CSV table of C-alpha atoms in Angstrom, one decimal:
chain,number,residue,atom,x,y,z
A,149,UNK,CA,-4.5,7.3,-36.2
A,150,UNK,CA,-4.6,3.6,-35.1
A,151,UNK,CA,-4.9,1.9,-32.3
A,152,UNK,CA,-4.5,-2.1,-31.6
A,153,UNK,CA,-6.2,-3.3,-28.8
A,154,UNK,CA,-5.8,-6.8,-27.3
A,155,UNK,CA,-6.9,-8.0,-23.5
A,156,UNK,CA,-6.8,-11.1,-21.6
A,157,UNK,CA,-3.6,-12.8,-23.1
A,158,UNK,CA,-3.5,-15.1,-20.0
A,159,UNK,CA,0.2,-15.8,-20.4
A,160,UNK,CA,0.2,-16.6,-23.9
A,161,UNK,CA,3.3,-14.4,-24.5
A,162,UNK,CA,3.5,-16.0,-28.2
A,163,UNK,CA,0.4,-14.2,-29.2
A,164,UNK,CA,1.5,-11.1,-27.5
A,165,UNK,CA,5.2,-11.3,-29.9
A,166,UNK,CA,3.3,-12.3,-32.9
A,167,UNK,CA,0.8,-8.9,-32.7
A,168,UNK,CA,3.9,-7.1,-32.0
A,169,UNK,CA,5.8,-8.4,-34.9
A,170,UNK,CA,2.4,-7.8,-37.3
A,171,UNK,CA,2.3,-4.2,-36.6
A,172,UNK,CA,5.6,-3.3,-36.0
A,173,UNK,CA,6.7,-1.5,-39.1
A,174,UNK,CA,3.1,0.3,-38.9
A,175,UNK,CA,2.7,4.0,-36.9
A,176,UNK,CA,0.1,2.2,-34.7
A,177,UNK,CA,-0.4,2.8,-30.7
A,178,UNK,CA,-0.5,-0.7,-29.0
A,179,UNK,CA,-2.7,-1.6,-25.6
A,180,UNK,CA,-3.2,-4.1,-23.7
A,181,UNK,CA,-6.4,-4.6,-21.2
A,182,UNK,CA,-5.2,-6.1,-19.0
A,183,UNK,CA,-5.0,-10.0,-17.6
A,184,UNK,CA,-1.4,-10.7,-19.5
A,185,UNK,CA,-0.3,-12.9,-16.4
A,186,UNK,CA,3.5,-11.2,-17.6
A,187,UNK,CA,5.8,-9.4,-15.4
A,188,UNK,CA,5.8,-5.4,-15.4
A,189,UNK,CA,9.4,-6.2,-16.6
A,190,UNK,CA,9.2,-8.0,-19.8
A,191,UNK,CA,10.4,-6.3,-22.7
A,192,UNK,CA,7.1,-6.7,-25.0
A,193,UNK,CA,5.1,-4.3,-22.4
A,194,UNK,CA,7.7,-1.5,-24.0
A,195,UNK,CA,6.2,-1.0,-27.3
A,196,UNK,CA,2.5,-1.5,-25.7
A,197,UNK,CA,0.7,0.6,-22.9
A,198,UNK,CA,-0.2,-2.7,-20.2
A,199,UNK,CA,-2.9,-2.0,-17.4
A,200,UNK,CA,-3.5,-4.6,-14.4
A,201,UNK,CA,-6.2,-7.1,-14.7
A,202,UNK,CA,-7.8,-9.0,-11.9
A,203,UNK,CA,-5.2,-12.0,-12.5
A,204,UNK,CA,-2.1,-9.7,-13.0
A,205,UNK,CA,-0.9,-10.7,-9.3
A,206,UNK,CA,2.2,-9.0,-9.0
A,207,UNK,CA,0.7,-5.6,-8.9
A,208,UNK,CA,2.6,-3.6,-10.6
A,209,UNK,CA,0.6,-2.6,-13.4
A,210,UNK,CA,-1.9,0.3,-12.5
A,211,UNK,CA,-5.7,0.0,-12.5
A,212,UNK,CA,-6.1,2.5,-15.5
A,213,UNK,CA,-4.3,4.8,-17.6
A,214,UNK,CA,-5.2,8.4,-19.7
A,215,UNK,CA,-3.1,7.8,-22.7
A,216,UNK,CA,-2.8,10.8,-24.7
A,217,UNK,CA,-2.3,10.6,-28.6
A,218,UNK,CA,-2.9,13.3,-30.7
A,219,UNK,CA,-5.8,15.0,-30.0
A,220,UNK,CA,-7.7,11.1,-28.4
A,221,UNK,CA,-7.6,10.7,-24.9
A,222,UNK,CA,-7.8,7.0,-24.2
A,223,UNK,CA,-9.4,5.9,-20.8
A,224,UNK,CA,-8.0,2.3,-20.6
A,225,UNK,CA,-8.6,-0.2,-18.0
A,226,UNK,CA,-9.7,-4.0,-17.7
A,227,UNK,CA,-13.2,-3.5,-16.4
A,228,UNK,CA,-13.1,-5.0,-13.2
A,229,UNK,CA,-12.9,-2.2,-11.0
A,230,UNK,CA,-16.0,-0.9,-12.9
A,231,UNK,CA,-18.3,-3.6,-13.0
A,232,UNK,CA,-18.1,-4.5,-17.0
A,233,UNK,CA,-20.0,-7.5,-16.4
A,234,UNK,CA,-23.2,-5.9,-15.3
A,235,UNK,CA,-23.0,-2.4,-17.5
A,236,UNK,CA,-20.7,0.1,-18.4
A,237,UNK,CA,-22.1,2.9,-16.8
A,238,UNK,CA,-19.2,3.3,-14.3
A,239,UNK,CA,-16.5,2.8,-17.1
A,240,UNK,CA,-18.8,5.4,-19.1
A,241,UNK,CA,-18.7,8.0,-16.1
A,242,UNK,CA,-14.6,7.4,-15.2
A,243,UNK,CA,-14.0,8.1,-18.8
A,244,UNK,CA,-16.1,11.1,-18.8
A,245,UNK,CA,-14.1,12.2,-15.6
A,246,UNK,CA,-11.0,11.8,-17.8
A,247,UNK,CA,-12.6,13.5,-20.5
A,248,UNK,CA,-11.4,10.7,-23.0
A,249,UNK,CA,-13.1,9.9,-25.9
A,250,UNK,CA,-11.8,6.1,-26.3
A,251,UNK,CA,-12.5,4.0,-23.2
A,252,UNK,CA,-10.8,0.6,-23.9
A,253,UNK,CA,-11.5,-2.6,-21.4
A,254,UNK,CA,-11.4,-6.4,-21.0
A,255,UNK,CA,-12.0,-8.6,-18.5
A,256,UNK,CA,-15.1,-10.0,-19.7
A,257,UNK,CA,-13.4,-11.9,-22.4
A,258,UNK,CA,-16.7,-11.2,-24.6
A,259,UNK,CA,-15.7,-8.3,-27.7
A,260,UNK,CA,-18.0,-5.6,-28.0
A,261,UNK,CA,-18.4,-1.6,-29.3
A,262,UNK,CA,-21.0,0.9,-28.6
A,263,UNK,CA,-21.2,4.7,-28.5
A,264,UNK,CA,-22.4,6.7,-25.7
A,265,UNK,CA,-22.6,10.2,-24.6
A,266,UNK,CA,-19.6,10.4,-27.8
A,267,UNK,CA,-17.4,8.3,-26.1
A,268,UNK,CA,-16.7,4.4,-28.2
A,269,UNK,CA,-16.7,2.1,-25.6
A,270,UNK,CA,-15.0,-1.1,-27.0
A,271,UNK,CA,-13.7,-4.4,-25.3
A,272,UNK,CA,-11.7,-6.6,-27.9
A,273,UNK,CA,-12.6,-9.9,-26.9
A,274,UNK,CA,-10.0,-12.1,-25.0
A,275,UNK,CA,-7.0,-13.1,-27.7
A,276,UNK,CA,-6.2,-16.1,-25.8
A,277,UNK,CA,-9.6,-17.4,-23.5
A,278,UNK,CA,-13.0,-16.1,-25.6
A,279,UNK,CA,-16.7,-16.1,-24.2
A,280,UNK,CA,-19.6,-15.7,-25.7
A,281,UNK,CA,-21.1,-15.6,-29.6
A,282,UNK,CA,-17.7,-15.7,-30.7
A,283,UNK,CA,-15.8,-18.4,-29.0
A,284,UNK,CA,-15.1,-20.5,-31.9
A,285,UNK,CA,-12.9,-17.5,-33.2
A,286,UNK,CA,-10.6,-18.8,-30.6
A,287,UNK,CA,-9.3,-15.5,-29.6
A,288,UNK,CA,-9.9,-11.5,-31.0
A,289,UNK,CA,-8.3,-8.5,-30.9
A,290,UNK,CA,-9.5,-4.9,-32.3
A,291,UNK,CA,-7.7,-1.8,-34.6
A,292,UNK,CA,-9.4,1.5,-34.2
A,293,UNK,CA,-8.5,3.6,-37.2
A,294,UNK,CA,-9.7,7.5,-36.0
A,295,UNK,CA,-10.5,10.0,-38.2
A,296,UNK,CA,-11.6,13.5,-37.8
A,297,UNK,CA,-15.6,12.4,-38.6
A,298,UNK,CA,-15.4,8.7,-37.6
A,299,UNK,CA,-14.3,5.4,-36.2
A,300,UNK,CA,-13.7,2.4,-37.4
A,301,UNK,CA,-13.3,-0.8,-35.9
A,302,UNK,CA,-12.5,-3.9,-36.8
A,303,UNK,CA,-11.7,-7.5,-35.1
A,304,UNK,CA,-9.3,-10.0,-36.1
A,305,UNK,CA,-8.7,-13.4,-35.0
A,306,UNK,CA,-5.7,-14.8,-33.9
A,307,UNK,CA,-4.1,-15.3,-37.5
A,308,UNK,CA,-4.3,-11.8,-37.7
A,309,UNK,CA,-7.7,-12.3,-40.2
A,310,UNK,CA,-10.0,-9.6,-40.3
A,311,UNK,CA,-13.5,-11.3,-39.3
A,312,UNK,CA,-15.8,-9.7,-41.7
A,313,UNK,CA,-18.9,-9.5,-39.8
A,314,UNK,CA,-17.1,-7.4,-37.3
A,315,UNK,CA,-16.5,-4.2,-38.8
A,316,UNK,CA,-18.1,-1.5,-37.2
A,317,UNK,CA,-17.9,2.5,-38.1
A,318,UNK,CA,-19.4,5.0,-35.9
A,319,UNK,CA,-19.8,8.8,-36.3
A,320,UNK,CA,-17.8,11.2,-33.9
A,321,UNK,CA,-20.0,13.8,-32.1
């Protein structure tokens, strides 16, 4: 199973086609974290699942989702409501409460993975505005392949490169 993840578009719909077009002949589930600055209405947010991100003003969006696939249970959200910039213990707890497995967020425009308590926590990095160590990337998004015993994840950059120092495979509990 595979997901794409991508947050923090920031009205760059062009990005947002082009990720669409790269995976659309793949069985891949597509998310976005949040921060698109696109209407609820625009046809790209039906092939993706689209959560609201503090700059999303119309409001439509909701603040998180369950997203069911298989046997995953995504938590996805953009991290604002759950104070990603300080830790990720409330985003670890609301996905516990959902009892999902995947918790997927944004908002701090920085990538990053971990594991806790068996549940990946991954951001994907901003795809149009990145912070942080990797900034000169000039935007990342992640795919989540699932198997029964593992994850794996790895970034890309915004000509849909892999970035080879960002592969990362965790065990499933």
């Amino acid at each position: 199973m595979r997901f794409v993840v991508v947050s923090d578009s920031h009205g760059d719909r062009d990005i947002l086609v082009q990720l669409v077009a790269q995976y659309q002949d793949q069985p891949v589930t597509m998310l976005h974290c949040g921060d698109s600055e696109l209407t609820t209405d625009d046809p790209l947010f039906n092939q993706m699942t689209v959560v609201q991100g503090n700059m999303d003003f119309n409001g439509q969006f909701p603040a998180q989702v369950v997203v069911p696939v298989a046997n995953e249970r995504i938590f996805l959200t953009h991290g604002h409501l759950y104070g990603v910039n300080g830790d990720l213990m409330r985003l670890l707890l609301a996905a516990q409460e959902s009892q999902a497995n995947l918790a997927f967020y944004g908002h701090t425009h920085q990538l990053a993975c971990e594991m806790h308590e068996g549940v990946l926590l991954l951001n994907p990095g901003s795809i149009a505005q990145p912070r942080g160590q990797f900034r000169d990337l000039k935007g990342t998004y992640a795919v989540v392949d699932v198997t029964p015993d593992q994850y794996q994840i790895q970034y890309y950059n915004r000509r849909f490169e892999p970035v080879s120092q960002l592969h990362f495979t965790f065990k499933r509990a």
